[in-house]
Structure formats: C-alpha cells, structure tokens
Tab-separated table of C-alpha atoms in Angstrom:
chain	number	residue	atom	x	y	z
A	1	MET	CA	-59.562	-105.471	3.066
A	2	LYS	CA	-58.400	-102.276	4.646
A	3	GLU	CA	-56.770	-100.952	1.586
A	4	LEU	CA	-60.049	-102.095	-0.550
A	5	PRO	CA	-61.768	-98.562	-0.649
A	6	ARG	CA	-58.515	-96.934	-1.740
A	7	ARG	CA	-57.766	-99.414	-4.227
A	8	LEU	CA	-61.307	-98.970	-5.877
A	9	TRP	CA	-60.876	-95.364	-5.845
A	10	HIS	CA	-57.245	-95.959	-7.640
A	11	ILE	CA	-59.115	-98.141	-9.994
A	12	PHE	CA	-62.149	-96.353	-11.011
A	13	GLY	CA	-60.774	-92.904	-10.352
A	14	GLY	CA	-57.826	-93.767	-12.681
A	15	LEU	CA	-59.726	-95.278	-15.243
A	16	SER	CA	-62.434	-92.665	-15.442
A	17	LEU	CA	-59.540	-90.111	-15.935
A	18	ALA	CA	-57.832	-91.970	-18.585
A	19	ILE	CA	-61.282	-92.526	-20.611
A	20	ALA	CA	-61.916	-88.880	-20.183
A	21	GLY	CA	-58.804	-87.989	-21.761
A	22	LEU	CA	-59.666	-90.258	-24.775
A	23	LEU	CA	-63.276	-88.922	-25.182
A	24	VAL	CA	-63.116	-85.153	-24.136
A	25	PRO	CA	-61.670	-82.630	-26.556
A	26	GLU	CA	-58.376	-81.752	-25.694
A	27	ASN	CA	-58.988	-78.073	-25.828
A	28	ILE	CA	-61.632	-78.802	-23.204
A	29	PHE	CA	-60.008	-81.612	-21.160
A	30	LEU	CA	-56.348	-80.262	-20.762
A	31	PRO	CA	-57.446	-76.866	-19.161
A	32	ALA	CA	-59.897	-78.818	-16.886
A	33	LEU	CA	-57.703	-81.144	-16.039
A	34	ILE	CA	-54.844	-78.516	-15.136
A	35	SER	CA	-57.252	-76.464	-13.348
A	36	ALA	CA	-58.520	-79.429	-10.951
A	37	THR	CA	-54.975	-80.334	-10.445
A	38	VAL	CA	-54.167	-76.825	-9.453
A	39	ALA	CA	-57.078	-76.666	-7.185
A	40	PHE	CA	-56.434	-80.005	-5.396
A	41	LEU	CA	-52.597	-79.301	-5.222
A	42	ILE	CA	-53.581	-75.690	-3.498
A	43	LEU	CA	-56.197	-78.109	-1.021
A	44	GLU	CA	-53.244	-80.414	-0.477
A	45	LEU	CA	-50.803	-77.754	0.675
A	46	THR	CA	-53.336	-75.800	2.715
A	47	ARG	CA	-54.218	-78.878	4.555
A	48	LEU	CA	-50.658	-79.736	5.310
A	49	LYS	CA	-49.917	-76.085	6.595
A	50	PHE	CA	-53.172	-75.855	8.727
A	51	PRO	CA	-53.607	-78.760	11.170
A	52	ARG	CA	-57.446	-77.820	11.643
A	53	VAL	CA	-57.787	-78.364	7.981
A	54	ASN	CA	-55.967	-81.338	7.751
A	55	ARG	CA	-57.903	-83.209	10.470
A	56	ARG	CA	-61.098	-82.277	8.588
A	57	PHE	CA	-59.523	-83.365	5.398
A	58	LEU	CA	-58.418	-86.579	6.954
A	59	ALA	CA	-61.732	-87.091	8.567
A	60	TRP	CA	-63.575	-87.135	5.298
A	61	PHE	CA	-61.148	-88.897	3.205
A	62	HIS	CA	-59.487	-91.339	5.720
A	63	PRO	CA	-60.773	-94.711	3.840
A	64	LEU	CA	-58.523	-93.552	0.715
A	65	LEU	CA	-55.783	-92.676	2.465
A	66	ARG	CA	-52.794	-94.226	3.710
A	67	GLU	CA	-51.529	-93.428	7.314
A	68	LYS	CA	-48.322	-91.658	5.882
A	69	GLU	CA	-50.480	-89.671	3.729
A	70	ALA	CA	-51.782	-87.774	6.838
A	71	SER	CA	-48.664	-85.515	6.341
A	72	THR	CA	-47.760	-85.733	3.069
A	73	LEU	CA	-48.965	-85.459	-0.667
A	74	THR	CA	-51.668	-88.004	-1.222
A	75	GLY	CA	-51.235	-90.433	-4.045
A	76	THR	CA	-54.156	-88.560	-5.677
A	77	ALA	CA	-51.738	-85.701	-6.203
A	78	TYR	CA	-49.409	-87.529	-7.541
A	79	PHE	CA	-51.608	-89.067	-10.042
A	80	SER	CA	-53.144	-85.721	-11.024
A	81	MET	CA	-49.669	-84.226	-11.732
A	82	ALA	CA	-48.582	-87.135	-13.599
A	83	ALA	CA	-51.752	-87.147	-15.567
A	84	VAL	CA	-51.005	-83.606	-16.494
A	85	ILE	CA	-47.261	-84.051	-17.541
A	86	VAL	CA	-48.533	-86.972	-19.601
A	87	PHE	CA	-51.352	-85.339	-21.397
A	88	ILE	CA	-48.978	-82.640	-22.281
A	89	LEU	CA	-45.852	-84.384	-23.247
A	90	CYS	CA	-47.495	-87.782	-24.866
A	91	ASP	CA	-50.178	-88.458	-27.506
A	92	LYS	CA	-53.373	-88.762	-25.577
A	93	SER	CA	-54.119	-92.577	-26.397
A	94	ILE	CA	-50.421	-93.205	-24.870
A	95	ALA	CA	-51.139	-90.996	-21.851
A	96	ALA	CA	-54.411	-92.845	-21.460
A	97	VAL	CA	-52.834	-96.211	-21.585
A	98	ALA	CA	-50.133	-95.143	-19.191
A	99	LEU	CA	-52.524	-93.841	-16.733
A	100	THR	CA	-54.509	-97.103	-17.118
A	101	PHE	CA	-51.346	-98.743	-16.239
A	102	VAL	CA	-50.820	-97.237	-12.997
A	103	ALA	CA	-54.849	-96.997	-12.283
A	104	VAL	CA	-55.077	-101.124	-13.063
A	105	GLY	CA	-51.497	-102.822	-12.091
A	106	ASP	CA	-50.574	-101.156	-8.702
A	107	PRO	CA	-53.872	-102.128	-7.006
A	108	VAL	CA	-53.630	-105.472	-8.862
A	109	ALA	CA	-50.147	-106.124	-7.638
A	110	GLY	CA	-51.253	-105.073	-4.151
A	111	MET	CA	-54.460	-107.308	-3.801
A	112	VAL	CA	-52.369	-110.551	-5.551
A	113	GLY	CA	-49.284	-109.763	-3.708
A	114	GLU	CA	-50.999	-109.585	-0.273
A	115	ARG	CA	-53.078	-112.705	-0.758
A	116	TRP	CA	-50.177	-115.188	-2.737
A	117	GLY	CA	-47.104	-113.352	-2.298
A	118	LYS	CA	-44.575	-115.464	-0.522
A	119	ALA	CA	-41.445	-114.719	-2.410
A	120	ARG	CA	-40.456	-111.037	-1.491
A	121	MET	CA	-37.756	-109.008	-3.049
A	122	ARG	CA	-37.531	-105.090	-1.888
A	123	GLY	CA	-40.725	-105.551	0.136
A	124	LYS	CA	-42.547	-106.534	-2.986
A	125	SER	CA	-44.034	-110.060	-4.241
A	126	LEU	CA	-42.746	-111.240	-7.353
A	127	VAL	CA	-46.483	-112.830	-7.933
A	128	GLY	CA	-47.892	-109.289	-7.673
A	129	SER	CA	-45.393	-107.970	-9.698
A	130	GLY	CA	-46.240	-110.398	-12.428
A	131	ALA	CA	-50.135	-109.696	-11.659
A	132	CYS	CA	-49.260	-106.149	-12.215
A	133	LEU	CA	-47.723	-107.018	-15.762
A	134	LEU	CA	-50.391	-109.125	-16.581
A	135	SER	CA	-52.865	-106.375	-15.729
A	136	CYS	CA	-51.026	-103.908	-17.469
A	137	LEU	CA	-50.913	-106.038	-20.524
A	138	VAL	CA	-54.568	-107.011	-20.403
A	139	ALA	CA	-55.721	-103.187	-19.925
A	140	GLY	CA	-53.043	-101.938	-22.434
A	141	ALA	CA	-54.187	-104.806	-25.147
A	142	ILE	CA	-58.167	-103.586	-24.618
A	143	LEU	CA	-56.926	-99.887	-25.388
A	144	SER	CA	-54.920	-100.787	-28.146
A	145	ALA	CA	-57.864	-102.428	-29.933
A	146	ILE	CA	-60.054	-98.977	-29.458
A	147	THR	CA	-56.853	-96.375	-29.918
A	148	ASP	CA	-53.808	-95.986	-32.142
A	149	VAL	CA	-51.482	-97.484	-29.816
A	150	ALA	CA	-49.678	-100.424	-31.026
A	151	LEU	CA	-49.658	-103.730	-29.099
A	152	PRO	CA	-45.705	-103.585	-29.063
A	153	LEU	CA	-45.790	-100.239	-27.471
A	154	VAL	CA	-48.148	-101.615	-24.844
A	155	VAL	CA	-45.623	-104.402	-24.009
A	156	VAL	CA	-42.812	-101.846	-23.617
A	157	GLY	CA	-44.953	-99.798	-21.175
A	158	ALA	CA	-46.472	-102.376	-19.362
A	159	LEU	CA	-42.918	-103.449	-18.667
A	160	CYS	CA	-41.817	-100.444	-17.573
A	161	ALA	CA	-45.121	-99.676	-15.412
A	162	THR	CA	-44.131	-102.842	-13.936
A	163	LEU	CA	-40.549	-102.138	-13.020
A	164	MET	CA	-41.469	-98.677	-11.683
A	165	GLU	CA	-44.023	-100.617	-9.405
A	166	PHE	CA	-41.573	-103.184	-8.285
A	167	LEU	CA	-38.622	-100.746	-7.749
A	168	SER	CA	-40.581	-98.688	-5.022
A	169	LEU	CA	-38.609	-95.729	-5.503
A	170	ARG	CA	-38.783	-92.932	-3.140
A	171	ILE	CA	-41.073	-91.002	-5.626
A	172	ASN	CA	-44.676	-91.991	-5.404
A	173	ASP	CA	-45.324	-94.585	-8.071
A	174	ASN	CA	-48.574	-92.861	-9.170
A	175	LEU	CA	-45.967	-90.228	-10.617
A	176	THR	CA	-43.365	-92.619	-11.805
A	177	VAL	CA	-45.362	-95.229	-13.292
A	178	PRO	CA	-47.134	-93.221	-15.759
A	179	LEU	CA	-44.290	-90.980	-16.536
A	180	VAL	CA	-41.797	-93.571	-17.340
A	181	SER	CA	-44.418	-95.863	-18.913
A	182	GLY	CA	-46.001	-93.177	-21.210
A	183	GLY	CA	-42.312	-91.798	-21.661
A	184	ALA	CA	-41.072	-95.130	-22.880
A	185	MET	CA	-44.052	-95.472	-25.143
A	186	MET	CA	-43.767	-92.035	-26.958
A	187	LEU	CA	-39.879	-92.539	-27.191
A	188	VAL	CA	-40.171	-95.596	-28.923
A	189	LYS	CA	-43.135	-94.532	-31.172
A	190	LEU	CA	-40.939	-91.404	-32.169
A	191	ALA	CA	-38.094	-93.623	-33.114
A	192	VAL	CA	-39.909	-95.806	-35.216
A	193	THR	CA	-41.682	-93.327	-37.045
A	194	VAL	CA	-38.647	-90.914	-37.940
C-alpha cells in the first residue's frame, strides 16, 4: 500500500503523456515535452545540489518517491528523458506504445509480484514479470486497435519491456523499458518495410 500513490502516478502520468503524444500535433507536443523535461531536470539537479531545496521537494513529493530518490534523480526524470528520446527517434505511435509499457507494466509487475510472487529470480518475482507481460500485451493491443502499430510489433515490444523490467539493470527501468521496447519495435518495423 505504501507504493500505491507512486504507482498511480506512474500509471496515470505515463498514460497521459502517451495519449498527449498521440493527440497533440507534433510541432506543439515535442517542443513542450522537451521544455518541460529540461525544466524538470534543472529542478532535479538544483534540489540535489542544495539541501534546503531538496528538503522542500521531498516534503511536497514524498508520497511519490522512493527513499533512494532523496539523493538521486527520480523515476519521473528518467521517464521524461525516455519520452523525449522515443518521441524523437520513433514513430509517435510506437513511442506512445513504449511509454504505455512502462506506465502500466512496471507498476502492475510490482503490485502482482508483491502480492503473489513467491518464486523469485534476481529479486523479481516470476508472476510479477508474467503480469508485466500480460498488461503490456493488453495495453499494446488496445493501442494497436487505434494506431498504426501492428500486433506483432506490440508482442516484440512487450517482450522487450518485460525483459528490461525483469533484468533490473543499474540504469533506471523508466529509461530502459521505453528505449529498448520502442527501439526494438522501430527496428522491426523498419526491417519489415525495407
């Protein structure tokens, strides 16, 4: 329950950004996204440099943060950077799907894994990873129905997203999940259309 506000922020914030990327014209969305990300990164770096600013930041946002984020960049910072990169490098539909994978898959994996995850590998529950894959496939299928992202691409992206969530590399998964899943979907799309 302690992580519930953070997980809700993850889901609704992430989905809002993915949907905005689909609906708002690119010439408006991308500059706004880049500007907001730069402003947020400046805030993050400022709070990490100045303890007084950090204390205020933590007082305001502590329900949305993990303990380690008191002295490091937040998951939102990594998510914002990933959003900029995938919307620049990928088709906007693929970028939206990749962001949806991290917005939905990661918190679902955590919730299911905490509740029912007995068998663990690398600190991750297998049932949580299965829930991540299933939620990515469902969310991706919904987006596939309203965008030009084909279902086979969704499957490739969902598998990559689940793998990144499971591996828990040293790099924050809010960055790796959208970059790897979006990159894989884009590469497969380019390979098939060439």
